[in-house]
Amino acid sequence: MSKAFTIFGGTGDLTFRKLLPALYNGSVSGAESMDYQIVIIGRRDYTTEQYCELARDWVKKFARLPYSDSAFTRFAARIDYYRMDFSDPAAYAGLNQYFTDRGIDEFIFYLAVAPRFFGLIAESLAGVRGASRGKVILEKPFGETLEAAKELNRRLETIFSPEQIYRIDHYLGKEMVRNIETIRFSNPIFTNLWDARFIESVQISALEDVGVESRGGYYDEAGAMKDMVQNHLFQILSIVAMERPSDYIGSDMHSEQLKVLRALRPVGRDPIEDTLVLGQYDGYRTEKLVDPHSQTDTYAAMRLFIDNDRWRGAPFYIRTGKKLGEREMNVVVTFRRPRPDVAHNVLVIRIQPTEGVYLQFNIQKPGDTTEITQAKMDFCQSCSLENRINTPEAYERLIGACIRGEHFWFSQWDQIETGWEYVAQLRQAYEKAGLPLRNYTGGSYGPSEADDLLARFGHSWFNSP
Ligand code: BG6
């Protein structure tokens, strides 16, 4: 095999939970990643056999496709564990030799490590023959601050051109996130009503029932705004709100998405208390690796506006948080009512845990009456076992997309920069106004102030029927 898929951070959580299961699925389903040797780079003292035994348990637990010993043996035959300290530039001469001995000349490098190592790894890879022609996949966060991210970007681009850099936003690989464009642009019943004249508000929710688990160290530096809003939720917001791209999926989509982010109403135009609520769950400060006086947000709710012709006047409500009553991610589009005595038409795009579309509309109650009731049509795409098995997971899709060079599945730097700046300004305005972090109990729907925020404008959060 002359191609290598090399993972830096091969003993980390992401590799075990997401990357190895995705590569295993690819191996079972015969995806393009099958042609790659999998080189795992880690500091720990494992043999390849020991590493594969560890990997086996994670694959059993997290792979989408059924586990079997024979399939795992075929998969594991492509794995090689290479022990090295990737933060030591001198160690790369050995890596170069390793690749040369195996005749490897085509590379994908996956940097599943903290962003402070990105620059150093990229620069050190300059000493590996052929590496600078390869591709590099980066995991968020792309830096601890916007300034740090810009500096990293500069260092990366001394080795790799922008076309060789793939920044993962795994939400872009989710089945129903990709589907938003089709739902919007292939159905005249939605396409023709998709603006503020007909839509009263849009909600995007990403609720998680788990806390920070073993990632307290990372999360305490990031918080909900940087961990979820600035990347995943802004990606979704901009797909929901963008103009139709001329090439449907492709580079044009990015420029349309970017225009949406740039049209977000500047921070400061509306009072910050009508724009943002930040919260923290009770008990967060005693989580492992979290500062006991932490001011990190584990919940964020927002009321944003896109000041362009399509959306002027329709609020976009966004919320995300950890340790909430349930795990649910959806986009809720509420249409304007023809009269105050009838309910709103509501379209819900369900992203997870189930995938599907829910539509609520008005109908006359059955029987001899003129009373109106709501019909609720619920299409669940992932409810049948057959569909679930056939749907590749986000990381599988994105690894395949990188191999095929499909850049449009990844975040672009200018989107990241724009999202980052906006989120930083919101956070600063919140602090400047002296607004506190609102406490909430684990298992709830977040702080009551987030409900009050919408209630002040005659709205409420949509909780799944
Ligand atoms: C990650 C965040 O990007 O997305 C995590 O860092 C979060 O904090 C995760 O839990 C959620 O992903 P998913 O696919 O489970 O919705």
Coordinates of C-alpha atoms and ligand atoms in Angstrom, one line a residue:
M1 CA 0.0 0.0 0.0
S2 CA 1.6 3.3 -1.0
K3 CA -1.0 5.5 0.7
A4 CA -1.1 6.3 4.4
F5 CA -3.8 7.8 6.6
T6 CA -1.8 8.9 9.5
I7 CA -3.5 10.0 12.8
F8 CA -1.6 12.2 15.2
G9 CA -3.2 11.8 18.6
G10 CA -3.9 8.1 18.0
T11 CA -4.6 7.3 21.6
G12 CA -7.0 10.1 22.2
D13 CA -10.8 10.0 22.7
L14 CA -11.6 11.3 19.2
T15 CA -9.6 8.5 17.5
F16 CA -11.2 5.8 19.6
R17 CA -14.7 7.0 19.6
K18 CA -15.0 8.4 16.1
L19 CA -12.1 7.8 13.7
L20 CA -11.4 4.2 14.2
P21 CA -15.1 3.2 14.1
A22 CA -15.5 5.3 10.9
L23 CA -12.5 3.6 9.3
Y24 CA -13.8 0.2 10.4
N25 CA -17.2 1.0 8.8
G26 CA -15.3 2.1 5.7
S27 CA -13.4 -1.2 5.7
V28 CA -16.6 -3.2 6.0
S29 CA -18.5 -1.2 3.3
G30 CA -15.6 -1.1 0.9
A31 CA -15.2 2.7 1.0
E32 CA -12.2 4.6 -0.5
S33 CA -10.4 4.6 2.8
M34 CA -9.8 0.9 2.4
D35 CA -6.8 1.7 0.1
Y36 CA -5.0 3.4 2.9
Q37 CA -2.6 2.0 5.5
I38 CA -3.6 3.4 8.9
V39 CA -0.7 4.8 10.8
I40 CA -1.4 5.6 14.4
I41 CA 1.0 8.0 16.1
G42 CA 1.1 8.1 19.8
R43 CA 3.5 8.6 22.7
R44 CA 2.5 5.5 24.6
D45 CA 4.5 2.4 24.6
Y46 CA 2.2 0.0 22.6
T47 CA 2.9 -2.6 20.1
T48 CA 0.6 -2.7 17.0
E49 CA -1.0 -5.8 18.4
Q50 CA -1.7 -4.2 21.8
Y51 CA -3.1 -1.1 20.2
C52 CA -5.4 -3.2 18.0
E53 CA -6.7 -5.1 21.0
L54 CA -7.6 -1.7 22.6
A55 CA -9.1 -0.5 19.4
R56 CA -11.3 -3.6 19.1
D57 CA -13.4 -2.7 22.2
W58 CA -14.0 0.8 20.9
V59 CA -15.0 -0.5 17.4
K60 CA -17.3 -3.0 19.0
K61 CA -19.0 -0.2 21.0
F62 CA -19.1 2.6 18.5
A63 CA -19.0 1.2 14.9
R64 CA -22.2 1.6 13.0
L65 CA -21.8 -1.6 11.1
P66 CA -21.9 -4.9 12.9
Y67 CA -18.8 -6.1 14.5
S68 CA -17.3 -9.5 13.5
D69 CA -13.9 -10.9 14.4
S70 CA -13.1 -11.6 10.7
A71 CA -14.0 -8.1 9.6
F72 CA -12.0 -6.6 12.5
T73 CA -9.0 -8.8 11.6
R74 CA -9.0 -7.6 8.0
F75 CA -9.3 -4.0 9.3
A76 CA -6.6 -4.4 11.9
A77 CA -4.2 -5.8 9.3
R78 CA -4.0 -2.2 7.9
I79 CA -3.2 -0.6 11.2
D80 CA 0.3 0.1 12.3
Y81 CA 1.2 1.8 15.6
Y82 CA 4.2 4.1 15.4
R83 CA 5.5 5.4 18.7
M84 CA 6.9 8.9 18.7
D85 CA 6.7 12.2 20.5
F86 CA 5.1 14.4 17.8
S87 CA 6.1 17.5 19.7
D88 CA 9.7 16.8 19.1
P89 CA 10.8 18.0 15.6
A90 CA 13.8 15.7 15.7
A91 CA 11.5 12.7 15.8
Y92 CA 10.3 13.3 12.2
A93 CA 13.5 12.0 10.6
G94 CA 12.5 8.6 12.0
L95 CA 9.0 9.0 10.6
N96 CA 10.4 10.0 7.2
Q97 CA 12.4 6.8 7.3
Y98 CA 9.4 4.7 8.3
F99 CA 7.4 6.0 5.3
T100 CA 10.3 5.6 2.9
D101 CA 10.9 2.0 4.0
R102 CA 7.3 1.2 3.2
G103 CA 7.2 3.0 -0.1
I104 CA 4.5 5.4 1.1
D105 CA 4.2 8.4 -1.1
E106 CA 0.6 9.6 -0.8
F107 CA -0.5 11.1 2.5
I108 CA -3.4 12.2 4.6
F109 CA -2.6 13.5 8.0
Y110 CA -5.3 13.7 10.6
L111 CA -4.4 16.1 13.5
A112 CA -6.5 14.8 16.3
V113 CA -4.5 16.9 18.8
A114 CA -4.7 20.2 20.7
P115 CA -4.4 23.1 18.3
R116 CA -1.2 24.3 19.9
F117 CA 0.5 21.4 18.2
F118 CA -0.9 22.1 14.7
G119 CA 1.8 24.5 13.6
L120 CA 4.7 22.5 15.0
I121 CA 3.5 19.2 13.4
A122 CA 2.9 20.9 10.0
E123 CA 6.3 22.5 10.1
S124 CA 8.0 19.3 11.2
L125 CA 6.3 17.4 8.4
A126 CA 8.3 19.5 6.0
G127 CA 11.0 17.0 6.7
V128 CA 9.0 14.0 5.6
R129 CA 9.4 13.4 1.8
G130 CA 6.2 13.9 -0.1
A131 CA 4.3 15.1 2.9
S132 CA 3.9 18.6 1.7
R133 CA 1.9 17.3 -1.3
G134 CA -0.5 15.5 1.0
K135 CA -3.7 16.6 2.7
V136 CA -4.1 17.6 6.3
I137 CA -7.3 17.3 8.3
L138 CA -7.7 19.5 11.3
E139 CA -10.1 19.2 14.2
K140 CA -11.6 22.2 15.9
P141 CA -10.9 24.2 17.9
F142 CA -8.6 25.8 15.2
G143 CA -6.9 27.8 17.9
E144 CA -7.6 29.0 21.5
T145 CA -8.3 32.6 20.4
L146 CA -8.9 34.2 17.1
E147 CA -5.5 35.7 17.1
A148 CA -3.9 32.3 17.9
A149 CA -6.0 30.7 15.1
K150 CA -4.8 33.2 12.6
E151 CA -1.2 32.6 13.6
L152 CA -1.7 28.8 13.3
N153 CA -3.2 29.3 9.9
R154 CA -0.2 31.3 8.8
R155 CA 2.1 28.5 10.0
L156 CA 0.1 25.8 8.3
E157 CA 0.0 27.7 5.1
T158 CA 3.8 27.8 5.0
I159 CA 3.7 24.0 4.3
F160 CA 0.2 23.3 2.9
S161 CA -1.8 25.3 0.5
P162 CA -5.4 26.2 1.4
E163 CA -6.6 23.4 -1.0
Q164 CA -4.7 20.8 1.0
I165 CA -6.1 21.9 4.4
Y166 CA -9.4 20.3 5.5
R167 CA -11.1 21.7 8.6
I168 CA -13.6 19.3 9.9
D169 CA -17.0 20.4 11.2
H170 CA -18.6 17.1 11.7
Y171 CA -22.1 18.6 11.6
L172 CA -21.6 19.1 7.9
G173 CA -21.4 15.3 7.6
K174 CA -24.7 14.7 9.3
E175 CA -27.4 13.3 7.1
M176 CA -30.1 15.9 7.8
V177 CA -27.8 18.8 7.8
R178 CA -26.9 17.9 4.2
N179 CA -30.6 17.5 3.6
I180 CA -31.5 21.0 4.5
E181 CA -30.6 22.2 1.0
T182 CA -32.7 19.6 -0.7
I183 CA -35.7 20.3 1.6
R184 CA -35.4 24.0 0.9
F185 CA -34.6 24.0 -2.8
S186 CA -36.4 21.0 -4.2
N187 CA -39.9 21.6 -2.7
P188 CA -41.8 24.7 -4.0
I189 CA -44.0 24.5 -0.9
F190 CA -40.9 25.5 1.1
T191 CA -38.7 27.3 -1.5
N192 CA -41.4 29.9 -2.3
L193 CA -42.2 30.7 1.3
W194 CA -38.7 30.8 2.6
D195 CA -38.4 34.4 3.8
A196 CA -39.5 36.8 6.5
R197 CA -42.7 37.6 4.7
F198 CA -44.0 34.1 5.5
I199 CA -41.6 32.8 8.2
E200 CA -42.1 34.3 11.7
S201 CA -39.0 32.8 13.3
V202 CA -36.5 30.1 13.0
Q203 CA -35.1 28.1 15.9
I204 CA -31.9 26.0 15.9
S205 CA -31.4 23.8 19.0
A206 CA -28.6 21.5 19.9
L207 CA -29.3 20.0 23.3
E208 CA -27.2 17.5 25.0
D209 CA -28.0 15.4 28.0
V210 CA -24.4 14.6 28.9
G211 CA -22.1 17.0 30.8
V212 CA -18.4 17.6 29.9
E213 CA -17.5 14.0 30.7
S214 CA -13.7 13.5 30.4
R215 CA -13.2 16.7 28.4
G216 CA -13.3 19.2 31.2
G217 CA -9.8 20.5 30.5
Y218 CA -10.6 21.4 26.9
Y219 CA -14.2 22.5 27.5
D220 CA -13.4 24.9 30.3
E221 CA -11.3 26.9 27.9
A222 CA -13.9 26.8 25.2
G223 CA -17.5 26.9 26.6
A224 CA -20.7 26.5 24.6
M225 CA -20.2 29.6 22.4
K226 CA -16.9 28.4 21.0
D227 CA -17.6 24.7 21.2
M228 CA -20.9 24.6 19.4
V229 CA -22.3 28.0 18.3
Q230 CA -19.4 29.5 16.4
N231 CA -18.9 26.4 14.3
H232 CA -21.7 23.8 14.2
L233 CA -24.7 26.1 14.8
F234 CA -23.4 28.9 12.5
Q235 CA -22.9 26.3 9.8
I236 CA -26.5 25.3 10.1
L237 CA -27.8 28.8 10.5
S238 CA -26.1 29.8 7.3
I239 CA -27.4 26.8 5.3
V240 CA -30.9 27.5 6.5
A241 CA -30.7 31.2 5.6
M242 CA -28.4 31.3 2.5
E243 CA -29.5 32.2 -1.1
R244 CA -29.6 29.3 -3.5
P245 CA -26.0 28.5 -4.5
S246 CA -25.5 28.4 -8.3
D247 CA -23.7 25.1 -8.2
Y248 CA -25.9 23.6 -5.5
I249 CA -23.1 21.8 -3.7
G250 CA -19.7 23.2 -4.2
S251 CA -17.6 26.3 -3.6
D252 CA -20.4 28.6 -4.3
M253 CA -22.3 27.3 -1.3
H254 CA -19.5 28.7 0.9
S255 CA -19.7 32.2 -0.4
E256 CA -23.5 32.1 0.1
Q257 CA -23.1 30.9 3.6
L258 CA -20.5 33.6 4.3
K259 CA -22.8 36.3 3.1
V260 CA -25.3 35.2 5.7
L261 CA -22.8 35.4 8.5
R262 CA -21.7 38.8 7.3
A263 CA -25.3 40.0 7.4
L264 CA -25.8 39.1 11.0
R265 CA -27.0 42.2 12.8
P266 CA -23.9 43.9 14.3
V267 CA -23.5 43.3 18.0
G268 CA -24.6 46.3 20.0
R269 CA -27.5 47.3 17.8
D270 CA -29.9 45.5 20.1
P271 CA -29.6 45.4 23.9
I272 CA -27.4 42.5 24.8
E273 CA -30.0 41.3 27.4
D274 CA -32.4 40.8 24.4
T275 CA -29.8 38.9 22.5
L276 CA -27.9 36.5 24.7
V277 CA -28.3 34.3 27.8
L278 CA -25.4 32.3 29.1
G279 CA -25.7 29.6 31.7
Q280 CA -23.8 27.0 33.6
Y281 CA -25.1 23.8 35.0
D282 CA -25.1 23.1 38.7
G283 CA -22.1 21.0 39.6
Y284 CA -20.1 22.0 36.6
R285 CA -17.3 23.5 38.7
T286 CA -16.7 20.2 40.4
E287 CA -16.2 18.3 37.2
K288 CA -12.8 16.8 36.5
L289 CA -10.2 19.4 35.2
V290 CA -12.6 22.3 35.5
D291 CA -11.6 25.4 37.4
P292 CA -13.6 25.5 40.7
H293 CA -14.4 29.2 40.0
S294 CA -15.0 28.7 36.3
Q295 CA -17.0 31.3 34.4
T296 CA -17.4 29.1 31.4
D297 CA -20.8 28.9 29.7
T298 CA -22.2 25.4 29.3
Y299 CA -25.4 26.8 27.9
A300 CA -26.1 29.6 25.4
A301 CA -29.4 31.0 24.0
M302 CA -29.5 33.7 21.4
R303 CA -31.9 36.0 19.5
L304 CA -30.2 37.0 16.3
F305 CA -31.2 38.8 13.1
I306 CA -30.0 38.6 9.6
D307 CA -30.3 42.0 8.1
N308 CA -30.8 41.3 4.5
D309 CA -33.8 41.5 2.2
R310 CA -34.8 37.9 2.8
W311 CA -34.7 37.8 6.5
R312 CA -35.2 41.3 7.8
G313 CA -37.5 41.2 10.8
A314 CA -37.5 37.4 11.5
P315 CA -35.5 36.4 14.5
F316 CA -33.2 33.3 14.5
Y317 CA -33.2 31.7 18.0
I318 CA -30.3 29.5 18.7
R319 CA -29.7 27.4 21.8
T320 CA -27.3 24.8 22.9
G321 CA -26.2 23.3 26.2
K322 CA -24.9 20.4 28.1
K323 CA -26.6 18.4 30.9
L324 CA -30.1 19.1 29.6
G325 CA -33.2 17.0 29.9
E326 CA -32.6 15.3 26.6
R327 CA -30.4 15.0 23.5
E328 CA -32.0 16.7 20.6
M329 CA -30.9 18.6 17.6
N330 CA -33.3 20.3 15.3
V331 CA -34.3 23.2 13.1
V332 CA -37.8 24.6 13.7
V333 CA -39.3 26.9 11.1
T334 CA -42.5 28.7 12.3
F335 CA -44.6 30.2 9.6
R336 CA -46.7 33.3 10.1
R337 CA -50.4 32.7 10.8
P338 CA -53.1 33.9 8.4
R339 CA -55.3 34.7 11.4
P340 CA -54.7 34.8 15.2
D341 CA -57.2 32.1 15.9
V342 CA -55.3 29.4 14.0
A343 CA -52.1 27.7 15.0
H344 CA -48.8 28.3 13.1
N345 CA -47.6 26.0 10.4
V346 CA -44.4 24.4 11.8
L347 CA -41.7 22.6 9.9
V348 CA -39.2 20.7 12.0
I349 CA -36.0 19.2 10.5
R350 CA -34.9 16.6 12.9
I351 CA -31.2 16.1 12.9
Q352 CA -30.7 13.8 15.9
P353 CA -31.2 11.5 17.7
T354 CA -33.8 10.6 15.0
E355 CA -33.5 11.9 11.5
G356 CA -36.6 13.2 9.8
V357 CA -39.1 15.9 9.0
Y358 CA -42.2 17.0 11.0
L359 CA -44.8 19.2 9.5
Q360 CA -47.7 20.7 11.4
F361 CA -50.7 22.3 9.6
N362 CA -54.3 23.2 10.3
I363 CA -57.2 21.0 9.4
Q364 CA -60.9 20.9 10.3
K365 CA -61.6 18.6 13.2
P366 CA -63.3 15.4 12.0
G367 CA -67.1 15.3 12.4
D368 CA -69.8 17.9 12.0
T369 CA -67.9 20.9 13.3
T370 CA -66.0 23.9 12.1
E371 CA -63.4 23.7 14.8
I372 CA -59.8 23.6 13.6
T373 CA -57.2 21.3 14.9
Q374 CA -53.6 20.5 13.9
A375 CA -52.5 17.7 11.7
K376 CA -49.0 16.5 12.6
M377 CA -47.1 14.6 9.9
D378 CA -44.0 13.0 11.2
F379 CA -41.6 11.4 8.7
C380 CA -38.9 9.5 10.5
Q381 CA -36.1 8.6 8.1
S382 CA -33.9 6.8 10.6
C383 CA -36.6 4.8 12.4
S384 CA -36.3 1.7 10.3
L385 CA -33.3 -0.4 11.0
E386 CA -32.5 -0.8 7.4
N387 CA -32.2 3.0 6.8
R388 CA -30.1 3.4 9.9
I389 CA -27.6 0.8 8.7
N390 CA -27.4 2.4 5.3
T391 CA -26.6 5.9 6.5
P392 CA -22.9 6.6 6.9
E393 CA -21.9 8.5 9.9
A394 CA -20.5 12.0 9.7
Y395 CA -16.9 11.1 10.1
E396 CA -17.1 8.3 7.5
R397 CA -18.6 10.7 5.0
L398 CA -16.0 13.4 5.7
I399 CA -13.0 11.1 5.5
G400 CA -14.3 9.9 2.1
A401 CA -14.9 13.5 1.1
C402 CA -11.3 14.4 1.9
I403 CA -10.0 11.5 -0.1
R404 CA -12.0 12.6 -3.1
G405 CA -10.9 16.2 -2.6
E406 CA -14.4 17.5 -2.0
H407 CA -13.6 20.7 -0.1
F408 CA -17.2 21.8 0.1
W409 CA -17.9 19.4 2.9
F410 CA -15.4 21.2 5.2
S411 CA -15.4 24.6 6.9
Q412 CA -13.6 27.4 5.2
W413 CA -11.2 29.7 7.0
D414 CA -13.2 32.9 6.2
Q415 CA -16.4 31.3 7.7
I416 CA -14.5 30.4 10.8
E417 CA -13.0 33.8 11.2
T418 CA -16.4 35.6 10.7
G419 CA -18.2 33.3 13.2
W420 CA -15.4 33.6 15.7
E421 CA -15.4 37.4 15.6
Y422 CA -19.1 37.6 16.0
V423 CA -19.2 35.2 19.0
A424 CA -16.3 37.0 20.6
Q425 CA -18.1 40.3 20.3
L426 CA -21.3 38.8 21.8
R427 CA -19.4 37.4 24.8
Q428 CA -17.6 40.8 25.3
A429 CA -20.9 42.7 25.2
Y430 CA -22.3 40.3 27.8
E431 CA -19.4 40.7 30.1
K432 CA -19.3 44.5 29.7
A433 CA -23.0 44.7 30.6
G434 CA -22.2 42.8 33.8
L435 CA -24.8 40.1 32.9
P436 CA -24.2 37.0 35.0
L437 CA -24.0 33.3 34.0
R438 CA -27.4 31.8 34.8
N439 CA -27.5 28.6 36.8
Y440 CA -29.5 25.7 35.7
T441 CA -30.2 22.2 37.1
G442 CA -29.0 19.2 35.2
G443 CA -31.9 17.5 33.5
S444 CA -33.8 20.8 32.9
Y445 CA -34.2 22.7 29.7
G446 CA -31.7 25.3 30.7
P447 CA -32.0 28.6 32.6
S448 CA -35.4 30.1 32.9
E449 CA -33.9 33.4 31.5
A450 CA -33.7 31.7 28.1
D451 CA -37.5 31.1 28.2
D452 CA -38.1 34.7 29.3
L453 CA -36.0 36.0 26.4
L454 CA -38.3 34.5 23.9
A455 CA -41.5 35.2 26.0
R456 CA -40.7 38.9 25.9
F457 CA -41.1 38.8 22.1
G458 CA -44.2 36.5 22.1
H459 CA -42.4 33.3 21.3
S460 CA -41.4 30.1 23.1
W461 CA -38.9 27.3 22.6
F462 CA -40.3 24.5 20.6
N463 CA -39.9 21.2 22.4
S464 CA -40.4 18.2 20.3
P465 CA -43.9 16.8 20.1
Ligands
BG6_1 C1 -18.3 18.5 19.4 C2 -18.2 19.2 20.7 O1 -17.8 19.2 18.3 O2 -19.7 18.1 19.2 C3 -18.8 18.4 21.8 O3 -16.9 19.5 20.9 C4 -20.2 18.0 21.5 O4 -18.8 19.2 23.0 C5 -20.2 17.3 20.2 O5 -20.6 17.1 22.5 C6 -21.7 17.0 19.8 O6 -21.6 16.2 18.6 P1 -22.8 15.2 18.2 O7 -22.4 14.7 16.9 O8 -22.9 14.2 19.3 O9 -24.0 16.1 18.2

